[in-house]
XYZ file of C-alpha atoms in Angstrom:
602
model
C -17.492 -18.505 21.695
C -19.139 -15.140 22.114
C -22.492 -14.730 24.228
C -24.973 -12.254 23.604
C -26.710 -9.766 25.885
C -29.725 -7.756 24.497
C -30.252 -4.233 25.614
C -33.350 -2.437 26.118
C -34.809 -0.075 23.085
C -35.903 3.306 24.015
C -36.857 6.224 22.272
C -35.737 10.083 23.045
C -37.068 13.569 21.829
C -35.061 16.720 21.704
C -34.709 19.823 19.845
C -31.435 21.194 18.041
C -31.144 24.054 15.771
C -30.353 23.366 12.149
C -29.425 26.034 9.741
C -31.094 28.429 12.285
C -34.351 26.469 11.885
C -35.844 25.050 14.934
C -35.987 21.195 13.956
C -37.486 18.235 16.213
C -35.293 15.001 16.356
C -36.599 11.598 17.172
C -33.635 9.039 18.255
C -34.212 5.579 18.749
C -32.026 2.756 19.603
C -32.512 0.300 17.200
C -29.980 -2.116 17.490
C -27.927 -2.899 20.641
C -25.662 -6.053 21.007
C -22.946 -7.117 23.264
C -20.660 -10.292 22.758
C -18.653 -11.517 25.635
C -15.515 -13.410 24.284
C -15.440 -16.744 26.238
C -13.867 -20.175 25.376
C -11.292 -17.847 23.575
C -8.430 -20.411 23.813
C -9.406 -21.587 20.019
C -8.530 -17.981 18.546
C -6.029 -16.991 20.978
C -7.693 -13.932 21.774
C -8.367 -14.048 25.308
C -7.219 -10.422 25.915
C -10.370 -9.282 24.083
C -13.208 -9.423 26.559
C -16.155 -8.057 24.919
C -17.053 -6.541 21.447
C -20.429 -4.590 21.180
C -22.659 -2.405 18.931
C -25.101 0.290 19.133
C -27.200 1.697 16.277
C -29.155 4.575 16.617
C -31.902 5.913 13.874
C -32.161 9.630 13.321
C -35.186 11.478 12.323
C -34.797 15.088 11.840
C -37.889 16.911 10.888
C -38.088 20.853 10.121
C -39.762 23.603 7.935
C -37.228 22.473 5.257
C -38.309 18.678 5.013
C -36.899 15.516 6.830
C -33.860 13.845 7.041
C -33.058 10.233 8.263
C -29.761 8.843 9.070
C -28.435 5.909 10.947
C -25.239 6.335 13.695
C -23.099 3.236 14.529
C -21.212 2.667 17.482
C -18.652 -0.105 17.552
C -16.736 -0.781 20.653
C -14.236 -3.597 21.885
C -12.861 -4.072 25.579
C -9.548 -5.694 26.405
C -8.117 -6.912 29.850
C -5.719 -4.315 29.525
C -4.835 -0.688 28.035
C -1.598 -2.303 26.830
C -3.679 -4.598 24.648
C -5.940 -2.300 22.828
C -3.742 -2.004 19.606
C -3.530 -5.811 19.069
C -7.382 -5.425 17.594
C -9.172 -3.467 15.472
C -12.465 -3.248 13.338
C -13.109 -3.752 9.690
C -16.407 -2.860 8.210
C -17.748 -4.153 4.999
C -20.572 -2.311 2.753
C -23.145 -3.109 -0.011
C -25.594 -0.827 -1.379
C -26.157 2.784 -2.466
C -27.213 6.071 -2.313
C -29.475 7.760 -4.983
C -31.351 10.967 -5.808
C -34.943 10.494 -6.782
C -38.260 12.114 -7.958
C -41.796 10.524 -8.690
C -40.583 9.841 -12.584
C -36.606 9.390 -12.148
C -33.475 8.246 -10.411
C -29.487 9.240 -10.934
C -26.690 8.411 -8.881
C -25.444 11.712 -7.788
C -24.197 11.209 -3.831
C -20.402 10.653 -3.791
C -17.857 9.867 -1.128
C -14.213 9.136 -0.237
C -13.141 5.547 -1.065
C -9.980 3.638 -0.960
C -7.930 6.892 -1.385
C -10.369 8.124 -4.017
C -12.143 11.750 -3.580
C -15.815 12.050 -5.263
C -16.511 8.151 -6.110
C -20.327 7.472 -6.731
C -22.081 5.562 -3.414
C -22.766 2.453 -5.398
C -21.177 -0.694 -4.131
C -23.631 -3.691 -5.702
C -21.346 -6.226 -3.787
C -19.814 -6.372 -0.453
C -16.700 -4.452 -0.224
C -14.407 -3.005 2.322
C -15.834 0.261 3.815
C -12.518 2.228 4.189
C -11.612 5.936 2.822
C -7.890 4.698 2.463
C -6.122 1.521 1.277
C -5.643 0.333 4.839
C -9.008 -1.852 5.586
C -9.062 -1.048 9.393
C -11.995 1.006 10.121
C -10.821 4.709 10.782
C -7.643 4.237 10.302
C -5.109 6.920 9.695
C -1.796 5.341 8.546
C -1.581 5.836 5.079
C -2.795 9.613 5.152
C -0.737 10.260 8.333
C 2.615 7.999 8.146
C 3.832 9.400 11.477
C 0.919 8.347 13.418
C -0.479 4.896 14.324
C -3.803 2.832 12.874
C -5.689 3.412 15.439
C -5.192 7.496 15.977
C -8.742 8.112 14.981
C -10.176 5.630 17.455
C -11.949 6.918 20.486
C -11.938 6.270 24.327
C -14.440 7.873 27.074
C -13.319 8.571 30.373
C -16.919 7.877 31.970
C -17.734 4.177 31.977
C -20.123 2.990 29.222
C -20.617 6.546 27.641
C -20.334 7.826 24.151
C -20.715 11.289 25.245
C -18.337 13.571 23.236
C -17.852 15.814 26.288
C -15.976 13.212 27.963
C -14.166 11.506 24.941
C -10.958 11.614 23.635
C -9.286 10.364 20.279
C -6.383 8.087 20.708
C -3.978 10.310 19.060
C -4.914 13.264 21.302
C -4.892 11.391 24.503
C -3.782 7.883 25.497
C -6.480 5.745 27.065
C -6.596 5.489 30.703
C -9.263 2.659 30.287
C -8.985 -0.644 28.348
C -11.872 0.567 26.084
C -11.935 1.696 22.346
C -14.656 2.774 20.006
C -15.593 4.300 16.358
C -18.553 5.877 15.494
C -20.054 6.877 11.880
C -23.102 8.010 10.242
C -22.540 6.467 6.913
C -25.415 7.995 4.840
C -28.184 10.567 5.109
C -31.428 10.293 3.398
C -33.646 13.416 2.815
C -36.903 14.792 1.454
C -37.327 18.562 0.116
C -41.095 19.112 -0.159
C -40.344 22.293 -2.309
C -38.263 20.134 -4.999
C -40.179 17.173 -4.560
C -37.141 15.477 -4.334
C -35.348 12.702 -2.139
C -32.107 11.159 -1.370
C -32.204 7.755 -0.426
C -30.150 5.116 1.259
C -30.340 1.577 0.990
C -26.995 0.216 2.916
C -26.168 -2.971 4.780
C -23.000 -3.432 6.902
C -20.906 -6.320 8.601
C -18.535 -4.812 11.121
C -15.909 -7.296 12.465
C -13.518 -7.317 15.180
C -9.851 -8.879 14.424
C -6.892 -9.604 15.780
C -4.498 -6.704 14.371
C -2.031 -8.995 12.894
C -5.052 -10.537 10.654
C -5.996 -6.795 9.259
C -3.371 -6.270 6.475
C -1.719 -2.653 6.201
C -2.668 -2.096 2.411
C -5.595 -3.895 0.731
C -7.978 -3.567 -2.297
C -11.843 -3.061 -1.711
C -12.116 -6.959 -2.106
C -8.992 -8.009 -0.497
C -10.182 -9.799 2.713
C -13.043 -11.322 3.950
C -14.900 -12.246 7.527
C -12.989 -15.722 7.837
C -10.577 -14.587 10.079
C -13.032 -12.482 12.275
C -13.392 -13.011 15.912
C -17.060 -11.616 15.651
C -19.218 -9.823 13.227
C -22.391 -7.910 13.652
C -24.864 -7.293 10.553
C -26.859 -4.025 10.274
C -28.612 -1.891 7.920
C -29.351 1.672 7.132
C -32.338 1.902 5.004
C -34.525 5.034 4.265
C -36.209 4.978 0.637
C -38.414 7.390 -0.205
C -42.034 6.273 -1.756
C -43.002 9.438 -3.715
C -46.903 7.804 -4.324
C -47.207 7.835 -0.345
C -44.762 10.325 0.550
C -43.355 8.391 3.015
C -39.896 6.789 3.698
C -39.556 3.332 4.051
C -37.162 0.955 5.455
C -36.100 -1.844 3.274
C -35.307 -5.388 4.603
C -32.811 -5.994 1.812
C -30.914 -3.552 -0.296
C -32.898 -1.799 -2.842
C -32.755 -3.220 -6.704
C -31.793 -0.011 -7.559
C -28.276 -0.547 -6.156
C -28.061 -3.615 -8.622
C -29.747 -2.374 -11.820
C -27.650 -2.005 -14.809
C -27.251 1.873 -14.273
C -25.468 1.138 -10.741
C -23.582 -1.696 -12.205
C -22.083 0.492 -15.045
C -21.276 3.480 -12.710
C -19.758 0.758 -10.402
C -17.839 -0.529 -12.579
C -16.317 2.561 -13.508
C -15.340 2.667 -9.707
C -13.528 -0.469 -9.963
C -11.574 1.074 -12.784
C -10.442 3.923 -11.021
C -9.541 2.098 -7.999
C -6.906 -0.114 -10.197
C -4.502 2.628 -9.749
C -1.544 0.178 -10.094
C -3.055 -1.945 -12.986
C -3.794 1.592 -14.769
C -0.370 2.789 -14.618
C 1.150 -0.543 -15.546
C -0.827 -0.600 -18.692
C 0.149 3.039 -19.301
C 3.702 2.394 -18.805
C 3.462 -0.565 -21.349
C 1.843 1.646 -23.846
C 4.414 4.426 -23.443
C 7.439 2.148 -23.685
C 6.135 0.051 -26.205
C 9.351 0.804 -28.685
C 11.891 -0.309 -25.533
C 9.631 -3.355 -24.691
C 9.434 -4.469 -28.650
C 13.348 -3.977 -28.405
C 13.307 -6.156 -25.456
C 10.947 -8.802 -27.182
C 9.029 -8.508 -23.925
C 5.542 -9.946 -23.484
C 3.154 -11.385 -20.576
C 3.720 -14.548 -21.445
C 7.717 -14.400 -22.062
C 8.064 -13.376 -18.363
C 6.087 -15.394 -15.783
C 4.328 -18.331 -17.844
C 4.125 -21.527 -16.081
C 4.908 -22.629 -12.405
C 7.088 -19.970 -10.640
C 7.558 -19.261 -6.798
C 7.862 -15.878 -5.326
C 11.144 -13.969 -5.205
C 12.013 -10.719 -3.848
C 13.960 -7.680 -5.219
C 15.227 -5.426 -2.785
C 15.517 -1.802 -3.870
C 17.726 0.309 -1.769
C 17.898 4.172 -1.989
C 14.980 6.527 -0.881
C 11.364 5.920 0.204
C 8.774 3.900 -1.820
C 5.058 4.627 -0.758
C 3.844 0.795 -0.449
C -0.018 2.316 -1.033
C 1.296 2.818 -4.757
C 2.160 -0.939 -5.032
C -0.599 -2.898 -3.689
C 0.306 -6.593 -3.479
C 3.737 -6.289 -4.551
C 5.568 -5.249 -1.264
C 7.328 -8.147 0.691
C 5.302 -7.816 3.926
C 7.112 -8.653 7.007
C 4.416 -11.126 8.489
C 6.265 -11.713 11.742
C 5.879 -7.882 12.614
C 2.538 -6.420 13.802
C 2.481 -3.043 11.945
C 2.591 0.344 14.158
C 2.872 -0.960 17.277
C 6.195 0.399 18.218
C 7.559 -2.549 19.177
C 10.311 -5.273 17.499
C 7.945 -7.973 17.287
C 10.071 -10.542 15.543
C 13.429 -9.597 17.309
C 15.308 -8.568 14.178
C 16.493 -5.218 15.544
C 14.096 -3.032 13.634
C 10.807 -1.577 14.880
C 7.383 -1.822 12.770
C 9.410 -3.372 9.537
C 6.186 -4.362 8.079
C 6.135 -2.890 4.588
C 10.196 -2.310 4.522
C 12.689 -0.529 6.439
C 13.871 3.424 7.020
C 17.693 3.050 8.044
C 17.942 6.506 8.274
C 15.224 6.920 10.894
C 16.037 3.215 12.274
C 12.216 1.983 11.875
C 9.692 0.546 9.365
C 6.783 3.281 10.026
C 8.044 6.343 8.523
C 8.432 6.407 4.717
C 8.940 10.274 4.829
C 6.845 12.351 2.481
C 6.594 10.206 -0.690
C 6.477 13.081 -2.894
C 10.224 14.293 -2.336
C 12.707 14.409 -5.473
C 14.403 11.528 -3.613
C 11.302 9.339 -3.142
C 10.137 9.874 -6.445
C 13.381 8.442 -7.817
C 12.886 4.936 -6.283
C 9.299 4.697 -7.072
C 10.315 4.905 -10.631
C 12.983 2.197 -9.922
C 10.189 0.141 -8.610
C 7.846 0.737 -11.233
C 10.517 -0.566 -13.830
C 10.774 -3.831 -11.599
C 6.768 -4.246 -12.007
C 6.637 -3.327 -15.689
C 9.209 -5.891 -16.758
C 7.653 -8.450 -14.297
C 3.957 -7.891 -15.628
C 2.907 -6.652 -12.406
C -0.915 -6.303 -12.148
C -2.565 -5.397 -8.526
C -5.644 -7.188 -9.746
C -4.277 -10.786 -9.038
C -1.436 -12.326 -6.955
C 2.063 -11.209 -7.813
C 5.025 -13.540 -7.767
C 7.916 -10.964 -8.016
C 7.786 -8.727 -4.754
C 9.624 -5.670 -3.796
C 11.373 -4.821 -0.406
C 11.895 -1.209 -0.015
C 15.019 -0.355 1.924
C 15.609 3.483 2.632
C 18.870 4.784 3.375
C 18.479 8.267 2.234
C 18.241 11.276 4.382
C 16.006 13.023 1.808
C 17.945 16.513 2.126
C 20.218 15.582 -1.048
C 23.207 15.006 1.240
C 25.028 11.937 2.539
C 26.407 11.950 6.118
C 29.097 9.762 7.810
C 26.767 6.736 8.046
C 25.710 6.566 4.419
C 28.230 3.816 3.894
C 27.198 1.913 6.916
C 23.364 2.124 5.775
C 24.177 0.803 2.292
C 25.806 -2.199 4.123
C 23.343 -2.468 6.469
C 20.534 -2.369 3.914
C 22.212 -5.360 2.046
C 22.204 -7.328 5.530
C 18.628 -6.612 6.017
C 17.894 -7.569 2.560
C 19.502 -10.973 2.890
C 17.783 -11.280 6.682
C 14.397 -10.712 4.862
C 15.241 -13.495 2.270
C 15.623 -11.107 -1.117
C 17.719 -13.019 -3.744
C 18.131 -9.915 -6.058
C 19.479 -6.524 -4.760
C 18.573 -3.251 -6.756
C 21.030 -0.353 -6.215
C 20.273 2.609 -8.351
C 22.983 5.164 -7.076
C 26.506 5.603 -7.029
C 29.200 7.234 -4.735
C 31.839 8.540 -7.052
C 35.527 7.979 -5.694
C 36.485 11.115 -7.209
C 34.139 13.139 -5.192
C 34.909 11.366 -1.913
C 36.110 14.437 -0.098
C 32.188 15.306 0.193
C 31.650 12.345 2.186
C 32.372 11.865 6.009
C 33.309 7.914 6.766
C 33.078 5.649 9.629
C 35.356 6.717 12.167
C 36.469 9.342 9.278
C 38.296 6.355 7.465
C 37.524 5.879 3.607
C 39.153 2.447 3.309
C 37.147 1.176 6.553
C 33.937 2.359 5.102
C 34.698 0.501 1.529
C 35.598 -2.462 3.323
C 32.468 -2.498 5.694
C 30.296 -2.356 2.460
C 32.265 -4.830 0.540
C 32.169 -7.398 3.496
C 28.304 -7.048 3.285
C 28.453 -7.491 -0.124
C 30.437 -10.736 0.028
C 28.330 -12.206 2.708
C 25.217 -11.653 0.255
C 27.001 -12.894 -2.399
C 27.867 -16.202 -0.352
C 24.063 -16.580 0.324
C 23.191 -16.964 -3.136
C 21.737 -13.053 -3.720
C 22.681 -11.132 -6.845
C 23.392 -7.508 -6.253
C 23.410 -4.887 -9.196
C 24.730 -1.312 -9.113
C 24.122 1.344 -11.781
C 27.100 2.727 -13.210
C 27.480 6.477 -13.626
C 25.397 8.680 -16.082
C 28.255 10.559 -17.259
C 28.725 9.585 -21.164
C 32.175 10.504 -21.021
C 33.443 8.731 -17.469
C 35.737 5.763 -18.012
C 34.661 3.947 -14.890
C 37.853 1.874 -14.766
C 39.633 5.065 -14.056
C 36.910 7.184 -12.173
C 35.348 4.666 -9.892
C 31.721 4.488 -8.679
C 30.743 2.275 -5.990
C 28.830 0.170 -5.463
C 28.783 -0.577 -9.104
C 32.843 -1.008 -8.816
C 32.810 -3.309 -6.043
C 33.545 -7.209 -6.470
C 30.459 -9.268 -6.408
C 28.368 -6.390 -8.004
C 26.981 -6.834 -11.110
C 27.420 -3.043 -12.593
C 24.906 -1.743 -15.511
C 25.105 0.874 -17.992
C 22.692 2.357 -20.537
C 22.147 2.155 -24.257
C 19.642 4.096 -26.767
C 17.281 2.169 -28.787
C 19.859 2.312 -31.322
C 22.170 0.338 -29.248
C 24.528 3.286 -28.761
C 26.263 3.369 -25.150
C 24.887 6.694 -23.812
C 26.160 6.179 -20.108
C 29.702 5.536 -18.594
C 32.230 3.010 -20.224
C 34.832 0.802 -19.163
C 35.808 -2.926 -18.597
C 34.316 -2.693 -15.129
C 31.236 -2.335 -16.425
C 29.258 -5.751 -17.086
C 26.368 -5.458 -19.352
C 23.950 -2.666 -20.375
C 20.347 -2.058 -21.414
C 18.100 0.473 -22.284
C 18.211 3.403 -20.216
C 16.789 6.652 -22.558
C 13.586 8.231 -22.992
C 11.679 5.817 -20.505
C 8.249 6.274 -18.937
C 8.040 5.321 -15.335
C 5.264 5.502 -12.718
C 5.292 8.998 -10.315
C 3.014 8.152 -8.005
C -0.632 8.952 -7.977
C -1.881 8.600 -11.881
C 0.996 10.319 -13.518
C 4.156 9.066 -15.619
C 6.988 10.974 -16.116
C 9.868 10.603 -18.900
C 13.045 9.639 -17.402
C 16.647 8.436 -18.681
C 19.753 7.166 -16.820
C 21.351 3.914 -15.341
C 18.991 3.953 -12.414
C 16.261 2.661 -14.445
C 18.227 0.325 -16.647
C 19.445 -1.302 -13.675
C 16.049 -2.401 -12.248
C 15.434 -4.021 -15.832
C 17.855 -6.615 -15.499
C 16.848 -6.885 -11.733
C 13.588 -8.069 -12.676
C 14.944 -10.334 -15.094
C 16.903 -11.844 -12.654
C 14.018 -12.243 -10.169
C 12.326 -13.987 -13.011
C 15.014 -16.468 -13.668
C 14.755 -17.289 -10.050
C 11.078 -17.610 -9.672
C 11.506 -20.104 -12.403
C 14.656 -21.754 -10.872
C 14.672 -20.885 -7.063
C 17.731 -23.501 -6.899
C 20.191 -21.151 -8.594
C 22.498 -19.102 -6.734
C 23.764 -15.507 -7.594
C 26.884 -17.025 -9.516
C 24.823 -18.878 -11.793
C 22.128 -15.847 -12.428
C 25.257 -13.568 -12.815
C 27.026 -15.904 -15.554
C 23.439 -16.294 -17.372
C 23.254 -12.678 -17.535
C 26.760 -12.151 -18.931
C 26.326 -14.957 -21.645
C 23.198 -13.265 -22.505
C 25.227 -9.921 -22.780
C 25.957 -10.366 -26.446
C 24.170 -7.695 -28.339
C 26.579 -5.582 -30.332
C 27.195 -2.010 -28.951
C 27.301 0.528 -31.804
C 30.413 3.078 -31.384
C 33.899 3.406 -29.952
C 32.878 3.424 -26.371
C 32.659 -0.205 -24.865
C 32.035 -2.183 -21.808
C 33.203 -5.782 -21.056
C 30.494 -7.149 -22.974
C 27.519 -6.341 -25.237
C 24.191 -5.194 -24.263
C 21.515 -7.598 -22.364
C 19.163 -9.691 -24.477
C 16.530 -11.154 -22.262
C 15.170 -13.870 -24.821
C 18.546 -15.281 -24.508
C 18.857 -14.952 -20.937
C 15.239 -16.790 -20.404
C 15.726 -19.232 -23.249
C 15.100 -22.672 -22.272
C 13.378 -21.775 -18.958
């Protein structure tokens, strides 16, 4: 239970220069509340001592006109500095800002919202108030992956003070006191006499403190509520100009303008902009329609009926989790970004996957390197085939595991990292492992190996594959892209290793366009595909790297419908469905993969 303490409200007047004009500023404390976290055993939050809010109204008057704004301070105190990162603040917002004259109004004010620039400041319904996809208020995780989520939180060396002269940001200097706070000025209303125009604000907020494990790392604007909040404050910022009286009014509720048809029309457009993943997925459907028709693919053909969630581990280079909202297999036993191995699995902060090159789950690299884009494209193919749509729960998850050094080279631990990635995927419960890369035995002189021993390195990798296979995991490896390569003679790893299902590529005319040989188990479409490249863009690409996740996705769909199946059964079903006739003299051990035959009777 929380207990409330009310503070005294006062008014202060002072002078400041604004645009070289002498302006008079009236400052009023409108709301000040403190909640003491007593009887905290029920929520297991006793390290949180208090949570408080301070709202100031600022009225700036000068020869230019009048400017009104509200400034909020949200502060929490813990029992020690070590427990500060165990809590965080999420703010929710409803309302809008608009411009008005005596006879008209329009929505011209824009803001940054969920990773988008220049979004109209219109929220007819309550949504998370965040500039990026991390709902934590004032977070820095997505835009600066090397930092912590709390890096823009503030602390003050003077007890109880919010003075900028004595405050520091978390990332600049670690706190010496167990207090963190955020501050914001969410909107500014103004009236310009010469133009007889006004900017209006009508906003309501719910500001809540949570345990950090209850704040997801990635969300959508309506992706979480207040049910897990330890405490919430309600407050408003309302300054609406009445052109008849030429005075600002503070409305007790959100202005009807924020719920007008014009507002909803533009807010719906915002929602459309924010559905990045849904948008690119639909674009992929359109651009890959020829291949999807060949696969006889449809939404109904893949995930209709009752299914159980399954995970595809994607081993290779980096994947930005922000690009696959709701599709990342998050490690709920790990508290993100606290630099601690919470679940004791040997890896720190592996919440959204693991970076084995760096040895943790915090840094996903630059997200825009050539290598990183490769695995983003791979993941997008899994998303496409499994009918991913970030606006609803998706049963097929992806687990990003980075083994790449991002410098185009492979060091002496590359084989070991691939093996460790397989072990980690099994540990995390993945039933399908996609490896869209290959290490050619012909070029093994370019690699260094564990203790300088090639056979030892290959055995280390094979043992990891065998362990996974014994646990019922199906592993898929891309064959070489070299159309002239006989992979029986010129081996490719891991595709050539036992218990790995090797995948080659065909054109839409069923001509084998990539490596051949009896060691290759099946093939599917690999040419002239359109894949997600991050942001809003698609890119044309070809290769076995993108054929392999097609079959990986279908394997996950089969397991979602039949979770009792093991790797041998799924592999056998894939081979039984690989009877499509390949055109030409170059062959593999079977035909090409027919998804409808694979899913028949399922």
